[in-house]
Short mmCIF file of C-alpha atoms in Angstrom, two decimals:
data_model
loop_
_atom_site.label_atom_id
_atom_site.label_comp_id
_atom_site.label_asym_id
_atom_site.label_seq_id
_atom_site.Cartn_x
_atom_site.Cartn_y
_atom_site.Cartn_z
CA GLU T 1130 4.45 32.06 -41.17
CA GLY T 1131 7.73 32.86 -42.82
CA PRO T 1132 11.79 33.04 -42.56
CA LEU T 1133 13.10 33.82 -39.33
CA SER T 1134 16.15 36.37 -38.24
CA PHE T 1135 18.81 36.26 -36.12
CA GLU T 1136 17.76 38.47 -33.14
CA HIS T 1137 20.28 39.47 -30.20
CA ILE T 1138 19.42 38.73 -26.91
CA PRO T 1139 19.62 41.53 -26.35
CA PRO T 1140 20.72 43.89 -29.02
CA ARG T 1141 24.31 43.35 -30.30
CA SER T 1142 25.56 46.75 -29.08
CA ALA T 1143 24.94 46.40 -25.80
CA PHE T 1144 27.80 44.07 -25.50
CA ASN T 1145 26.60 41.60 -27.13
CA ASP T 1146 28.51 41.16 -29.72
CA HIS T 1147 31.50 38.30 -28.87
CA ARG T 1148 31.82 34.90 -28.66
CA VAL T 1149 29.56 33.48 -26.50
CA THR T 1150 29.51 29.08 -25.80
CA ARG T 1151 26.05 27.80 -25.02
CA PHE T 1152 25.42 25.30 -21.80
CA ARG T 1153 23.73 22.04 -22.67
CA ASP T 1154 20.95 20.52 -20.58
CA THR T 1155 23.09 18.32 -18.68
CA ASP T 1156 26.30 21.13 -17.79
CA THR T 1157 23.09 22.81 -15.90
CA LEU T 1158 23.17 19.91 -13.45
CA LEU T 1159 27.39 19.09 -12.45
CA GLY T 1160 26.74 23.32 -9.88
CA PRO T 1161 27.93 26.39 -10.34
CA ASP T 1162 30.97 25.78 -11.18
CA ALA T 1163 30.23 23.52 -14.79
CA VAL T 1164 31.80 24.33 -17.51
CA ALA T 1165 29.57 25.52 -20.60
CA THR T 1166 30.56 22.01 -23.12
CA GLY T 1167 28.01 23.58 -25.95
CA PRO T 1168 27.72 24.99 -29.08
CA ILE T 1169 29.60 28.31 -29.22
CA GLN T 1170 27.71 31.50 -31.30
CA GLN T 1171 30.39 33.72 -32.71
CA ARG T 1172 28.44 37.18 -33.15
CA GLY T 1173 26.40 37.16 -29.49
CA MET T 1174 24.16 34.79 -27.88
CA GLY T 1175 20.37 35.10 -29.59
CA GLY T 1176 18.86 32.71 -31.31
CA TYR T 1177 16.72 32.79 -35.27
CA THR T 1178 13.15 33.83 -32.98
CA LEU T 1179 11.81 37.19 -34.75
CA CYS T 1180 10.38 37.43 -38.45
CA PRO T 1181 12.95 40.43 -40.50
CA ARG T 1182 9.33 42.49 -40.52
CA CYS T 1183 9.33 42.25 -36.07
CA ASN T 1184 12.93 42.37 -35.36
CA ASN T 1185 13.49 45.43 -37.46
CA ASN T 1186 10.80 47.38 -36.60
CA THR T 1187 11.64 47.01 -32.96
CA GLY T 1188 15.21 47.24 -33.68
CA SER T 1189 14.30 50.89 -35.15
CA TRP T 1190 11.84 51.70 -32.12
CA TYR T 1191 12.90 51.02 -29.38
CA GLY T 1192 16.84 49.78 -29.71
CA LYS T 1193 18.97 52.57 -29.48
CA ASP T 1194 17.35 53.91 -26.31
CA PHE T 1195 17.73 50.21 -25.01
CA VAL T 1196 21.71 50.44 -25.83
CA GLU T 1197 21.98 53.84 -24.38
CA TRP T 1198 20.34 52.21 -21.15
CA CYS T 1199 22.84 49.60 -20.68
CA TYR T 1200 25.88 52.32 -22.16
CA GLN T 1201 24.35 54.31 -18.74
CA GLY T 1202 23.96 51.34 -16.26
CA MET T 1203 27.48 49.44 -17.48
CA GLU T 1204 28.76 53.23 -16.64
CA ILE T 1205 27.48 53.31 -13.18
CA LEU T 1206 28.62 49.72 -12.27
CA GLU T 1207 32.22 50.51 -13.09
CA ARG T 1208 32.66 53.88 -11.60
CA MET T 1209 30.99 52.18 -8.05
CA GLY T 1210 33.26 48.92 -8.11
CA GLY T 1211 31.32 46.99 -9.58
CA ASN T 1212 28.51 47.85 -5.91
CA PRO T 1213 26.20 50.65 -6.70
CA ARG T 1214 23.41 50.80 -4.57
CA PHE T 1215 21.07 52.53 -6.36
CA MET T 1216 21.69 53.56 -10.17
CA TYR T 1217 20.18 56.93 -11.28
CA LEU T 1218 20.19 58.05 -15.45
CA HIS T 1219 19.68 60.17 -17.46
CA ARG T 1220 17.55 61.38 -20.27
CA LEU T 1221 15.79 58.20 -21.05
CA TYR T 1222 12.92 56.69 -22.61
CA PRO T 1223 10.91 54.39 -19.64
CA LEU T 1224 8.97 53.03 -22.13
CA ARG T 1225 11.07 52.17 -24.52
CA VAL T 1226 12.89 50.39 -22.68
CA LEU T 1227 10.47 48.49 -21.16
CA LYS T 1228 8.78 47.16 -24.76
CA GLN T 1229 13.02 46.12 -25.96
CA ILE T 1230 12.64 43.83 -22.78
CA VAL T 1231 9.08 42.84 -23.59
CA THR T 1232 10.32 41.66 -27.14
CA MET T 1233 13.42 40.08 -25.71
CA PHE T 1234 11.06 37.88 -23.36
CA PHE T 1235 9.02 37.09 -26.58
CA SER T 1236 11.78 35.93 -28.18
CA VAL T 1237 13.09 33.40 -25.34
CA ASN T 1238 10.27 31.33 -25.57
CA GLY T 1239 7.96 29.43 -27.15
CA ASP T 1240 6.28 29.40 -30.02
CA GLY T 1241 2.69 29.46 -28.10
CA PHE T 1242 3.50 33.29 -26.04
CA ARG T 1243 2.29 34.79 -28.57
CA GLN T 1244 -0.64 33.01 -28.86
CA GLN T 1245 -1.53 33.66 -25.07
CA HIS T 1246 -0.54 36.85 -24.78
CA GLN T 1247 -1.93 38.89 -26.91
CA GLU T 1248 -1.75 42.22 -24.86
CA LEU T 1249 2.10 41.85 -24.78
CA VAL T 1250 1.62 41.67 -28.91
CA ARG T 1251 -0.02 44.74 -28.80
CA PHE T 1252 2.26 46.14 -26.41
CA VAL T 1253 5.33 45.66 -28.39
CA LEU T 1254 4.21 46.26 -31.66
CA ASN T 1255 2.31 49.21 -31.47
CA ARG T 1256 4.98 52.15 -30.51
CA GLU T 1257 2.66 54.00 -28.58
CA HIS T 1258 0.98 51.65 -26.44
CA LYS T 1259 0.77 52.62 -22.72
CA PHE T 1260 -0.27 50.10 -20.07
CA LEU T 1261 -0.04 46.45 -19.17
CA PRO T 1262 -2.16 44.36 -17.14
CA PRO T 1263 -1.01 43.83 -13.34
CA THR T 1264 -0.90 40.56 -13.88
CA TYR T 1265 2.43 40.72 -16.13
CA ARG T 1266 4.77 42.61 -14.08
CA PHE T 1267 9.09 42.84 -14.72
CA PHE T 1268 12.08 43.63 -13.26
CA LEU T 1269 15.22 44.68 -12.90
CA TYR T 1270 18.56 43.91 -10.83
CA TYR T 1271 22.51 44.31 -11.55
CA ASN T 1272 24.03 41.66 -12.92
CA THR T 1273 28.37 40.95 -13.47
CA SER T 1274 27.94 37.77 -13.40
CA SER T 1275 30.07 35.79 -16.36
CA LYS T 1276 27.03 33.96 -17.01
CA SER T 1277 24.34 34.44 -18.97
CA ARG T 1278 20.74 32.83 -18.77
CA ALA T 1279 17.89 33.37 -20.66
CA ILE T 1280 15.38 31.43 -19.62
CA GLY T 1281 11.64 31.55 -21.09
CA GLY T 1282 8.62 29.99 -19.94
CA VAL T 1283 6.67 30.01 -16.04
CA ALA T 1284 7.26 26.92 -14.40
CA MET T 1285 5.99 25.81 -11.21
CA LEU T 1286 8.83 24.35 -8.49
CA ARG T 1287 8.68 22.26 -5.32
CA LEU T 1288 10.38 21.66 -2.85
CA LYS T 1289 10.61 20.12 0.24
CA SER T 1290 9.35 22.68 2.32
CA HIS T 1291 7.72 25.28 -0.03
CA GLN T 1292 7.14 25.78 -3.96
CA MET T 1293 7.59 28.79 -5.83
CA ILE T 1294 7.06 29.76 -9.98
CA LEU T 1295 9.48 30.29 -11.82
CA PRO T 1296 9.21 33.47 -13.68
CA SER T 1297 10.90 34.14 -17.29
CA GLU T 1298 14.49 35.23 -17.31
CA ILE T 1299 17.10 37.10 -18.73
CA ASN T 1300 20.27 39.06 -17.67
CA TYR T 1301 23.67 40.23 -19.92
CA PRO T 1302 25.25 42.18 -17.71
CA PRO T 1303 25.31 45.33 -17.03
CA PHE T 1304 20.88 43.98 -15.62
CA GLY T 1305 19.44 41.50 -15.61
CA TYR T 1306 15.66 41.31 -16.19
CA VAL T 1307 12.40 39.28 -15.44
CA MET T 1308 9.02 38.89 -16.24
CA THR T 1309 5.85 37.42 -13.89
CA ILE T 1310 2.67 36.66 -14.93
CA ASN T 1311 0.25 35.71 -12.58
CA SER T 1312 2.56 36.27 -9.28
CA ASP T 1313 4.71 37.19 -7.24
CA PRO T 1314 8.78 37.90 -7.94
CA PRO T 1315 10.91 34.78 -6.84
CA ASP T 1316 13.38 37.75 -4.79
CA ASP T 1317 12.65 40.58 -2.76
CA ARG T 1318 16.14 42.00 -4.26
CA LEU T 1319 14.32 42.43 -7.07
CA ALA T 1320 14.06 45.85 -8.01
CA GLU T 1321 10.15 46.19 -10.55
CA ILE T 1322 10.09 48.46 -13.42
CA SER T 1323 6.25 47.79 -14.28
CA HIS T 1324 5.87 51.19 -13.75
CA PHE T 1325 7.97 52.22 -17.09
CA ALA T 1326 4.56 51.43 -18.87
CA THR T 1327 3.49 54.49 -17.76
CA TYR T 1328 5.13 56.70 -19.31
CA ARG T 1329 4.15 58.02 -23.47
CA TYR T 1330 6.44 56.76 -26.31
CA ASP T 1331 8.04 59.68 -27.02
CA GLU T 1332 8.30 60.64 -23.06
CA GLN T 1333 12.60 61.17 -21.91
CA VAL T 1334 12.79 61.67 -17.62
CA GLU T 1335 15.62 60.92 -15.11
CA VAL T 1336 15.07 58.07 -14.05
CA GLU T 1337 15.96 56.36 -10.63
CA VAL T 1338 16.03 52.90 -9.66
CA ARG T 1339 17.67 51.09 -5.71
CA MET T 1340 18.57 47.87 -6.49
CA ASN T 1341 20.74 45.15 -6.04
CA VAL T 1342 24.19 43.43 -7.25
CA LEU T 1343 23.17 39.57 -7.24
CA PRO T 1344 25.07 36.29 -7.67
CA VAL T 1345 23.84 34.26 -11.39
CA GLU T 1346 26.11 30.95 -10.31
CA THR T 1347 23.05 28.22 -11.72
CA GLN T 1348 20.93 28.25 -15.09
CA PHE T 1349 18.12 27.53 -12.34
CA PRO T 1350 15.71 31.27 -13.51
CA GLY T 1351 15.29 32.97 -10.22
CA ASP T 1352 17.69 31.58 -8.32
CA TYR T 1353 20.80 34.19 -6.82
CA ARG T 1354 21.68 32.47 -4.29
CA THR T 1355 26.02 32.17 -3.75
CA LYS T 1356 28.44 29.23 -4.86
CA ASP T 1357 28.56 28.68 -1.26
CA GLU T 1358 24.85 28.96 -0.78
CA ILE T 1359 24.35 26.63 -4.09
CA TYR T 1360 26.92 23.73 -2.04
CA ARG T 1361 25.84 24.15 1.67
CA ASP T 1362 21.73 23.34 0.60
CA ALA T 1363 23.40 20.64 -1.04
CA GLY T 1364 25.14 19.17 1.89
CA ILE T 1365 28.36 19.38 0.23
CA LYS T 1366 31.64 20.82 2.34
CA PRO T 1367 34.65 22.74 0.79
CA THR T 1368 36.71 20.52 0.79
CA GLU T 1369 34.71 18.47 -1.43
CA LYS T 1370 34.63 20.32 -3.54
CA GLU T 1371 37.80 20.77 -4.38
#
């Protein structure tokens, strides 16, 4: 128990250093062309989520290598005109990258998340700790959207024709990250990186991941429909959008 420090999600040096406007709950119901009307965060996306000790430790253990991961990913996006089909990164620390991703998911989930998932607590707070139960799976996609999602919790969504488990998701260019617990990924186009947990903390390797650029138009995790697909599903014609 104690005061919390501001945690950038993702780290500030990973391009998260400019003003962002948060969506209100009512904004998310207005469709993909909705404009965020919530509070403005001048120093980037994030919140008061971690105690100073955890913030400082995870930042010093994993932050620098996660930022390098993001810089290389952004370079590939720019070099390929925003439409790459794979990612080939040079000399990175996969375990450190994954631990930073898990740290970010602690920040977007509620207080009870830590109590329910002690295995993830040990994974993050012991920098040498390897491996995770198959219960936890992590996925990746390229993200070029001006909209970001930082959504915790896992919920069941029942539609007319089927049901799906909504994952936790964080996206901020150049990547989007998805965590599932006891469920399959919400979209087959996501690239799995759960195996990053098998590397040692000091193991530096070349990484190749094949992935897709997925659109982010709504605030619903696991939703990668284009604007046209969203309006089509809602039964709205192009002339009605105008």
